Protein backbone atom coordinates (compact mmCIF):
# COMPACT_ATOMS: atom_id res chain seq x y z
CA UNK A 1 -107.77 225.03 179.20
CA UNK A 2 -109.19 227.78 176.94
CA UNK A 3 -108.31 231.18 176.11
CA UNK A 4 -107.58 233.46 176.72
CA UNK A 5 -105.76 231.40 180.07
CA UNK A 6 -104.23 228.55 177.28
CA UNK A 7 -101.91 231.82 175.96
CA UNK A 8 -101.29 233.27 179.10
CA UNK A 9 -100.20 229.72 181.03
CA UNK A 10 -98.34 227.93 178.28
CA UNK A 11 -96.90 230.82 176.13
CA UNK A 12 -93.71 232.70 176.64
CA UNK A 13 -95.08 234.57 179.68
CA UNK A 14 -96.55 231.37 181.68
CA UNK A 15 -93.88 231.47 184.22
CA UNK A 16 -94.30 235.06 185.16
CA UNK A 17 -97.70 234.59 184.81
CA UNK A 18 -98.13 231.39 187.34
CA UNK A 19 -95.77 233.55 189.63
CA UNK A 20 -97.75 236.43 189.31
CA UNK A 21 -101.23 234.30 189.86
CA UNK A 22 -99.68 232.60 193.08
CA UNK A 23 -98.50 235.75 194.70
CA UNK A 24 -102.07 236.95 193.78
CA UNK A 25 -100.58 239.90 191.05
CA UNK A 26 -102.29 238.11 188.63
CA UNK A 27 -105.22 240.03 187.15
CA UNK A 28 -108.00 237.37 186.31
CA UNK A 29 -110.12 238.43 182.47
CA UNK A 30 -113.77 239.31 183.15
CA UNK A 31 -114.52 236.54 180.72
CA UNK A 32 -113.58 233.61 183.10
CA UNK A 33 -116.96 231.45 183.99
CA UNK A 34 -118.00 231.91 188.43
CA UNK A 35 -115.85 228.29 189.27
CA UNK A 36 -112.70 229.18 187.10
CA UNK A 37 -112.53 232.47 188.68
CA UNK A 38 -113.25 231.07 192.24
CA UNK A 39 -110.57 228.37 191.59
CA UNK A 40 -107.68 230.59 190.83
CA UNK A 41 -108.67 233.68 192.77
CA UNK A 42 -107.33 230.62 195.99
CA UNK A 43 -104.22 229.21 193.96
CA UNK A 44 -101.52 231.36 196.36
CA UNK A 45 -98.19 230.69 197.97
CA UNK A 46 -98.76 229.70 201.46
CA UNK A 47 -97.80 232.19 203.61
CA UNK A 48 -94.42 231.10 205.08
CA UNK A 49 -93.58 230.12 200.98
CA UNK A 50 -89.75 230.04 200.43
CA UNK A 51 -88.82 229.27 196.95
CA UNK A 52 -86.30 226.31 196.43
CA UNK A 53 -83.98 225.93 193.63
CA UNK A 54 -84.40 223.13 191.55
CA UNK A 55 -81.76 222.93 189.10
CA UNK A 56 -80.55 219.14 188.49
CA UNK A 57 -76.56 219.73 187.26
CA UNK A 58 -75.03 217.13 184.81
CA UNK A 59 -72.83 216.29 187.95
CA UNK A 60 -75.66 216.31 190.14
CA UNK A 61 -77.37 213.67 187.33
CA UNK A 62 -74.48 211.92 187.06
CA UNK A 63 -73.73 210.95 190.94
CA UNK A 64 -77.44 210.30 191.54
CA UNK A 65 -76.97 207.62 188.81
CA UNK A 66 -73.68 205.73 189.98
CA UNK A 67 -75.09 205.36 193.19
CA UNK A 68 -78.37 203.62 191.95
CA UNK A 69 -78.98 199.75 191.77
CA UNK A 70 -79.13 199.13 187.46
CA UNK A 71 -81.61 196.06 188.38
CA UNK A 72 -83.91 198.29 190.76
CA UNK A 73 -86.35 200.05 189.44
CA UNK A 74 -89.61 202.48 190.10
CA UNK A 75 -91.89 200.66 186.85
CA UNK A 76 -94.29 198.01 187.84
CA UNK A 77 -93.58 197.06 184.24
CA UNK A 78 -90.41 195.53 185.15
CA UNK A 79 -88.19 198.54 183.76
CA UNK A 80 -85.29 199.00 185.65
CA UNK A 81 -82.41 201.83 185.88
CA UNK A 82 -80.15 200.20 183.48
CA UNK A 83 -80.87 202.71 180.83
CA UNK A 84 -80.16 205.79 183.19
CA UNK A 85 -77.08 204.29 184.69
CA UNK A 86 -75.59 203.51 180.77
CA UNK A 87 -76.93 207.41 180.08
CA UNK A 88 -74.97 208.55 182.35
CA UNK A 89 -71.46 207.66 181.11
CA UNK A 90 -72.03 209.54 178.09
CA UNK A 91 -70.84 213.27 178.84
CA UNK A 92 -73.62 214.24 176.25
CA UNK A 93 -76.62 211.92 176.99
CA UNK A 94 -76.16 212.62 180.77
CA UNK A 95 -76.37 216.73 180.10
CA UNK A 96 -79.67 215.98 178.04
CA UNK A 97 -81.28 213.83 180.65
CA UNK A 98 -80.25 216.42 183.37
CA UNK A 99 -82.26 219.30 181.76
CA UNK A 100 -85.27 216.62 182.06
């Protein structure tokens, strides 16, 4: 991505921005080449949108966890959940991995 949409889509306003795009506020710059401008002139909510709150509490973290095999995993590498499941016992390890 180049400017001037790198600043505007990563900086401090890319969330209002994105929003703003998707509703189809978003005013593109004349300096966008034909397909970029195409492109994101069609990135919009679909009609019947309904936003859904995401947030992932340290509780929320925490139960999802204890309820998990530790030897399953979703790697093909042969990882498993141990890691996450020992995370979460720790009142401060299990509010980091929760904001992730």
């Amino acid at each position: 991505m180049a400017e001037p949409l790198y600043t505007a889509f990563t900086g401090a306003q890319a969330e209002a921005n994105s929003i703003a795009l998707l509703e189809g506020r978003y005013s593109l710059p004349d300096l966008l080449d034909p397909a970029t401008t195409a492109f994101l002139s069609h990135c919009r909510f679909h009609k019947d949108h309904v936003p859904v709150h995401l947030e992932v509490t340290t509780s929320d973290h925490v139960y999802f966890w204890s309820r998990n095999p530790e030897d399953k995993g979703s790697e093909p590498h042969g990882l498993h959940n141990g890691h996450f499941k020992a995370a979460a016992q720790s009142p401060v390890i299990a509010s980091c991995d929760a904001l992730y």
